[in-house]
mmCIF file of C-alpha atoms in Angstrom:
data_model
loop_
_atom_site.group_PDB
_atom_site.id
_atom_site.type_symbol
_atom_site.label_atom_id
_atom_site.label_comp_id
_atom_site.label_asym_id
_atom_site.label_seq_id
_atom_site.Cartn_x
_atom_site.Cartn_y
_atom_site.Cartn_z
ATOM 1 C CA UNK A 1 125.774 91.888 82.180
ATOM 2 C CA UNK A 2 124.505 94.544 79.907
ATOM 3 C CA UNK A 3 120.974 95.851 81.285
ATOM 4 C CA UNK A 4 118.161 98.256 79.099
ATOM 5 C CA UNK A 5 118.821 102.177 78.958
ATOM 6 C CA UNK A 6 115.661 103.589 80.496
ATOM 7 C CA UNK A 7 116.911 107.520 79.666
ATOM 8 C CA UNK A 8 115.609 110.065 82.127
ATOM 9 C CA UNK A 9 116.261 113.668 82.249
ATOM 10 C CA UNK A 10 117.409 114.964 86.204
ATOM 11 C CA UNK A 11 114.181 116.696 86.048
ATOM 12 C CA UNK A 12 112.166 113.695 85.847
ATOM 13 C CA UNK A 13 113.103 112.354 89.270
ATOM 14 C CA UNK A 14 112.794 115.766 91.161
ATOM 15 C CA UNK A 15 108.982 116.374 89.300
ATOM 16 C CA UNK A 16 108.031 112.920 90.761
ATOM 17 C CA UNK A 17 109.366 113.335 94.171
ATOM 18 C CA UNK A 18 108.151 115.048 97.771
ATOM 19 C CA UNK A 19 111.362 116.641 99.426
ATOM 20 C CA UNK A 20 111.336 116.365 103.036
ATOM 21 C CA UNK A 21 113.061 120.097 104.051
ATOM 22 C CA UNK A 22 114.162 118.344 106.980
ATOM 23 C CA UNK A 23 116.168 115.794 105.507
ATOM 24 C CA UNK A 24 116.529 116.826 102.327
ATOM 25 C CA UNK A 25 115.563 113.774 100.775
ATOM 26 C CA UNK A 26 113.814 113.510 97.661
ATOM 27 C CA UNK A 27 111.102 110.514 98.681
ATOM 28 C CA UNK A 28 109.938 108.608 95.419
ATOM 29 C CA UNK A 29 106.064 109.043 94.643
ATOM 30 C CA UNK A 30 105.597 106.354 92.249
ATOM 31 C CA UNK A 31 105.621 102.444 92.771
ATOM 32 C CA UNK A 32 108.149 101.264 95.028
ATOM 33 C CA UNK A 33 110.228 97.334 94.863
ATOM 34 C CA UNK A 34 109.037 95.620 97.739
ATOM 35 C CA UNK A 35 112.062 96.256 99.615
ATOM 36 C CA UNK A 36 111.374 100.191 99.572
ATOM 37 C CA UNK A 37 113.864 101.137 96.496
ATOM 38 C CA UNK A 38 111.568 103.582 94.454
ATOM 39 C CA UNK A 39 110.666 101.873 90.902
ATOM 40 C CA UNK A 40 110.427 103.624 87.260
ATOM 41 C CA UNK A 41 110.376 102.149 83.941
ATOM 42 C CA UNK A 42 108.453 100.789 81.642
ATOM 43 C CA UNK A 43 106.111 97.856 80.738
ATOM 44 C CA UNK A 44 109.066 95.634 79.851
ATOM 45 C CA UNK A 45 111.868 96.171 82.348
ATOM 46 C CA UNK A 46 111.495 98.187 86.250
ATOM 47 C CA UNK A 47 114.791 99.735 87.448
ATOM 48 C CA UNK A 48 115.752 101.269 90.962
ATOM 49 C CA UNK A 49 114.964 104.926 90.849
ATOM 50 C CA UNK A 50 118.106 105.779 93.033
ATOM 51 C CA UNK A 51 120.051 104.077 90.379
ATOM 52 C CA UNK A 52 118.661 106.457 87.268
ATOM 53 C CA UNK A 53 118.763 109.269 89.219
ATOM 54 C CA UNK A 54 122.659 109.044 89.733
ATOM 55 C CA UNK A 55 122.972 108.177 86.266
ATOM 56 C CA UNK A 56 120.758 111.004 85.095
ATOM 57 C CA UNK A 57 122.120 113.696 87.678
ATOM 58 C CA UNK A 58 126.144 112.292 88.092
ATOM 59 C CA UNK A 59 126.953 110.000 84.954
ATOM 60 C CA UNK A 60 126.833 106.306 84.452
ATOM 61 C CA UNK A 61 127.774 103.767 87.620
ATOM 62 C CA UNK A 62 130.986 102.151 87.108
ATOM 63 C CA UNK A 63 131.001 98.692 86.534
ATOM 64 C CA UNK A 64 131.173 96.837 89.753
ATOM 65 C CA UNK A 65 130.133 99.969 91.900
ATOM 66 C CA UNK A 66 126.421 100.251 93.497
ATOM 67 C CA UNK A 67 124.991 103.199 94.424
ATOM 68 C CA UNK A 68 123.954 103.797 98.408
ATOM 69 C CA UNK A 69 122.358 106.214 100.222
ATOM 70 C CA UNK A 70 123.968 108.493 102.535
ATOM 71 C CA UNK A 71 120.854 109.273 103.701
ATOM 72 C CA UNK A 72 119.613 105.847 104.578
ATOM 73 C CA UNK A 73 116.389 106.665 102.883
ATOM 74 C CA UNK A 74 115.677 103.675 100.832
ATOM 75 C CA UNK A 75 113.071 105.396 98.662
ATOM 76 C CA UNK A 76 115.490 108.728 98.474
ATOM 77 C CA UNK A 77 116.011 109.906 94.837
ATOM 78 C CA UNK A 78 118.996 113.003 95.416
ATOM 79 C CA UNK A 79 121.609 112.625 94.096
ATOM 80 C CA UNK A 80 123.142 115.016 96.625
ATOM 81 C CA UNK A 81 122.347 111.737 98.860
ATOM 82 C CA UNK A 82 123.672 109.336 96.306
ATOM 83 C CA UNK A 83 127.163 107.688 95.815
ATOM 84 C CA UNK A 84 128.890 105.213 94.573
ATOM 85 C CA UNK A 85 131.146 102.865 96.193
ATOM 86 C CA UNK A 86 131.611 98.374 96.530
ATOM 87 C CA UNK A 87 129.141 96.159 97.831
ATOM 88 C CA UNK A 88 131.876 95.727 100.615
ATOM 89 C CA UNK A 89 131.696 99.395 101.093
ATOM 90 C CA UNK A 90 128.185 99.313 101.582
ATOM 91 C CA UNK A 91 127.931 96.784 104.326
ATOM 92 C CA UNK A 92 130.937 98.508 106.367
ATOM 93 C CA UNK A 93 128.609 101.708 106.204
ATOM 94 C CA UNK A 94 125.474 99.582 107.500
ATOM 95 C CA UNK A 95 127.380 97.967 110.281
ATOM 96 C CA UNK A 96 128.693 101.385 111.367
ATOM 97 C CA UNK A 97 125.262 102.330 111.430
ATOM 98 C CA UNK A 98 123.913 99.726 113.205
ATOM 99 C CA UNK A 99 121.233 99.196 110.598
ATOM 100 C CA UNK A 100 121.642 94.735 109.703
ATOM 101 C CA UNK A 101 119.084 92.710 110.467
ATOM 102 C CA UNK A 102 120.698 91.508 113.701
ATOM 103 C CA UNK A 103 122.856 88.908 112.079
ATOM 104 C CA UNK A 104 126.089 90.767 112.783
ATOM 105 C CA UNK A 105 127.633 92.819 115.077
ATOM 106 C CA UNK A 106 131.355 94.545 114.336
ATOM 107 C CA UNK A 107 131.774 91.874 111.671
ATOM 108 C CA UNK A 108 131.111 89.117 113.929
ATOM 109 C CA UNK A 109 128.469 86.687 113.653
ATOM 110 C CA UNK A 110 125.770 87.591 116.490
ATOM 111 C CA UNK A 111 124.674 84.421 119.102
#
């Protein structure tokens, strides 16, 4: 499925973004999905922040790759913090973390 090019420069997600020396972590100033992904765009279509800032700072996302955090910082927009990798890959890396909703435990149902 073929999505609309919002084009950002790298700059543009650093400017609008408080870095936490601590972590690191670039935290997204502007509107935010209701799940906590930061949100830029434009009147007629919102993407995930995360998501242009890989593109704009590391290249386009390969088709059936997501981007995660390292950091676990939902609203985290550097790319130093950003790769790509499976949806698979992604919920091996939240188990290991211990960060589901309860559901699961080592790939086992929970209960």
């Amino acid at each position: 499925m073929s999505v609309p090019v919002i084009e950002k420069n790298a700059a543009y997600f650093e400017e609008r973004s408080h870095i936490i020396s601590e972590s690191g972590c670039w935290v997204w100033q502007l509107n935010c999905f209701h799940d906590g992904y930061g949100m830029y765009g434009n009147k007629f279509y919102k993407a995930r922040a995360h998501r242009g800032s890989y593109e704009a700072h590391k290249g386009a996302i390969p088709d059936g790759m997501i981007v995660m955090h390292t950091c676990d910082v939902r609203c985290c927009v550097n790319p130093d913090h950003l790769e790509v990798g499976t949806n698979s890959d992604n919920m091996r890396d939240m188990m290991s973390k211990g960060r589901g909703n309860g559901q699961f435990k080592l790939g086992r149902k929970a209960g």
